[in-house]
């Protein structure tokens, strides 16, 4: 399941987001790979972060600068 932003125009990878293994999660980033545009619903369960903090956050804010750079 994808976060409550608008539905993707093409299903592609986003269409299978509900089928991610329970130990993982999916982030959709902007073209610069900096800002989180969408996230799988299970991210909140695995990280205890509310979706309001995840969406539009920078990747560095979510993962830390060191991990975001890699």
Rosetta silent file (secondary structure, phi, psi, omega in degrees, C-alpha in Angstrom):
SEQUENCE: XXXXXXXXXXXXXXXXXXXXXXXXXXXXXXXXXXXXXXXXXXXXXXXXXXXXXXXXXXXXXXXXXXXXXX
SCORE:     score description
SCORE:     0.000 S_00000001
   1 L     0.000  138.574 -179.130    0.000    0.000    0.000 S_00000001
   2 E   -98.963  152.909 -179.959    1.270    3.467   -0.889 S_00000001
   3 L   -59.415  167.223 -170.501    0.917    6.545    1.290 S_00000001
   4 L   -74.269   25.493  172.966   -2.111    8.786    0.819 S_00000001
   5 L   -82.841  178.306 -174.660   -0.691   10.966   -1.943 S_00000001
   6 L   -59.058  153.256 -179.781   -2.165   10.779   -5.451 S_00000001
   7 L   -65.691  144.965  177.465   -2.224    7.467   -7.271 S_00000001
   8 L   -65.491  147.840  179.346    0.711    6.760   -9.610 S_00000001
   9 L   -70.004  -38.397  177.810    0.046    7.320  -13.315 S_00000001
  10 L  -119.256  132.097 -177.211    1.679    4.005  -14.223 S_00000001
  11 L   -61.474  -51.779  177.743    1.430    1.034  -11.883 S_00000001
  12 L    33.874 -133.711 -179.415    4.951   -0.353  -12.572 S_00000001
  13 H   -64.548  -36.088 -178.355    6.942   -0.866   -9.391 S_00000001
  14 H   -64.065  -26.583  179.267    4.510    1.196   -7.338 S_00000001
  15 H   -68.458  -21.332 -179.787    1.767   -1.270   -8.145 S_00000001
  16 H  -101.928    9.002 -176.490    3.603   -4.021   -6.264 S_00000001
  17 H   -58.747  -30.564  178.131    4.408   -1.940   -3.191 S_00000001
  18 H   -72.485   -7.908 -177.608    1.881   -3.897   -1.150 S_00000001
  19 H  -105.883   19.512  177.615    3.825   -7.062   -1.895 S_00000001
  20 L   -72.870  143.966  177.598    7.073   -6.050   -0.210 S_00000001
  21 L   -56.778  147.535 -174.797    8.436   -8.569    2.264 S_00000001
  22 L   -62.253  -16.584 -179.008    7.340   -7.743    5.817 S_00000001
  23 L   -92.052    1.683 -178.093   10.918   -6.964    6.875 S_00000001
  24 L  -126.782  174.114  176.660   11.365   -4.199    4.271 S_00000001
  25 L  -148.648  165.351 -174.352    9.788   -0.952    3.119 S_00000001
  26 L  -120.199  133.617  172.766    9.679    1.185    0.017 S_00000001
  27 E  -118.482  139.479  172.415   10.543    4.854   -0.435 S_00000001
  28 E  -111.781  121.769 -176.353    9.846    6.846   -3.585 S_00000001
  29 E  -107.313  163.458  175.562   12.216    9.800   -3.913 S_00000001
  30 L   -71.330  177.546 -175.522   12.258   12.860   -6.143 S_00000001
  31 L   -60.553  -27.170  178.454   14.511   13.019   -9.227 S_00000001
  32 L   -87.718    1.861 -177.737   17.452   14.253   -7.130 S_00000001
  33 L    55.862   40.943 -178.629   16.994   11.341   -4.700 S_00000001
  34 L  -117.946  -38.943 -173.267   16.702   13.813   -1.875 S_00000001
  35 E  -111.913  135.561  178.882   13.035   14.193   -0.861 S_00000001
  36 E   -78.826  119.431  179.316   10.634   11.400    0.091 S_00000001
  37 E   -95.959  -36.289 -179.289    7.517   11.628   -2.080 S_00000001
  38 E  -145.875  159.217  177.275    5.837    8.357   -1.104 S_00000001
  39 E  -151.162  149.570  177.521    6.430    5.536    1.318 S_00000001
  40 E   -68.387  148.960 -175.411    4.968    2.110    1.910 S_00000001
  41 L   -61.820  -30.031 -177.595    2.419    1.972    4.717 S_00000001
  42 H   -73.487   -7.781  177.689    4.461   -0.539    6.720 S_00000001
  43 H   -59.735  -38.425 -179.362    7.243    2.028    7.198 S_00000001
  44 H   -67.121  -34.677  177.888    5.340    3.498   10.135 S_00000001
  45 H   -70.414  -39.320 -175.899    5.072    0.069   11.761 S_00000001
  46 H   -80.622  -26.284 -175.830    8.755   -0.752   11.306 S_00000001
  47 H  -114.489  -11.211 -175.505   10.185    2.631   12.313 S_00000001
  48 L    63.693   16.422  175.312    7.501    4.118   14.622 S_00000001
  49 L   -91.303  133.224  175.801    7.710    7.322   12.557 S_00000001
  50 L   -70.535  148.324 -177.948    4.384    8.907   11.633 S_00000001
  51 H   -58.700  -29.498  179.158    3.794    9.264    7.897 S_00000001
  52 H   -64.188  -26.983  176.886    3.545   13.044    8.353 S_00000001
  53 H   -83.703  -24.189 -176.488    7.240   13.065    9.357 S_00000001
  54 H   -81.812  -49.925 -177.032    8.276   10.801    6.487 S_00000001
  55 L   -66.219  134.542 -178.935    6.584   12.483    3.525 S_00000001
  56 L    70.273    5.275  174.333    8.500   15.490    2.194 S_00000001
  57 L   -78.938  156.821  174.773   11.399   14.805    4.563 S_00000001
  58 E   -79.118  156.481  178.449   14.879   14.679    3.110 S_00000001
  59 H   -61.042  -37.041  178.314   16.530   11.301    2.823 S_00000001
  60 H   -64.176  -36.720  177.661   19.239   12.531    5.218 S_00000001
  61 H   -65.956  -36.632 -176.530   16.594   13.395    7.825 S_00000001
  62 H   -79.919  -43.970 -173.769   15.094    9.949    7.537 S_00000001
  63 H  -107.228  -13.126 -172.749   18.218    7.794    7.283 S_00000001
  64 L    95.996  150.148 -174.748   20.990   10.080    8.522 S_00000001
  65 H   -62.720  -42.122 -176.549   23.518   11.919    6.349 S_00000001
  66 H   -61.298  -49.079 -179.484   26.084    9.148    6.153 S_00000001
  67 H   -68.748  -36.690  179.650   23.638    6.504    4.925 S_00000001
  68 H   -63.211  -34.550 -179.810   21.852    8.964    2.603 S_00000001
  69 H   -68.012  -30.577 -179.624   25.134    9.745    0.834 S_00000001
  70 L   -79.926    0.000    0.000   25.700    6.098   -0.017 S_00000001
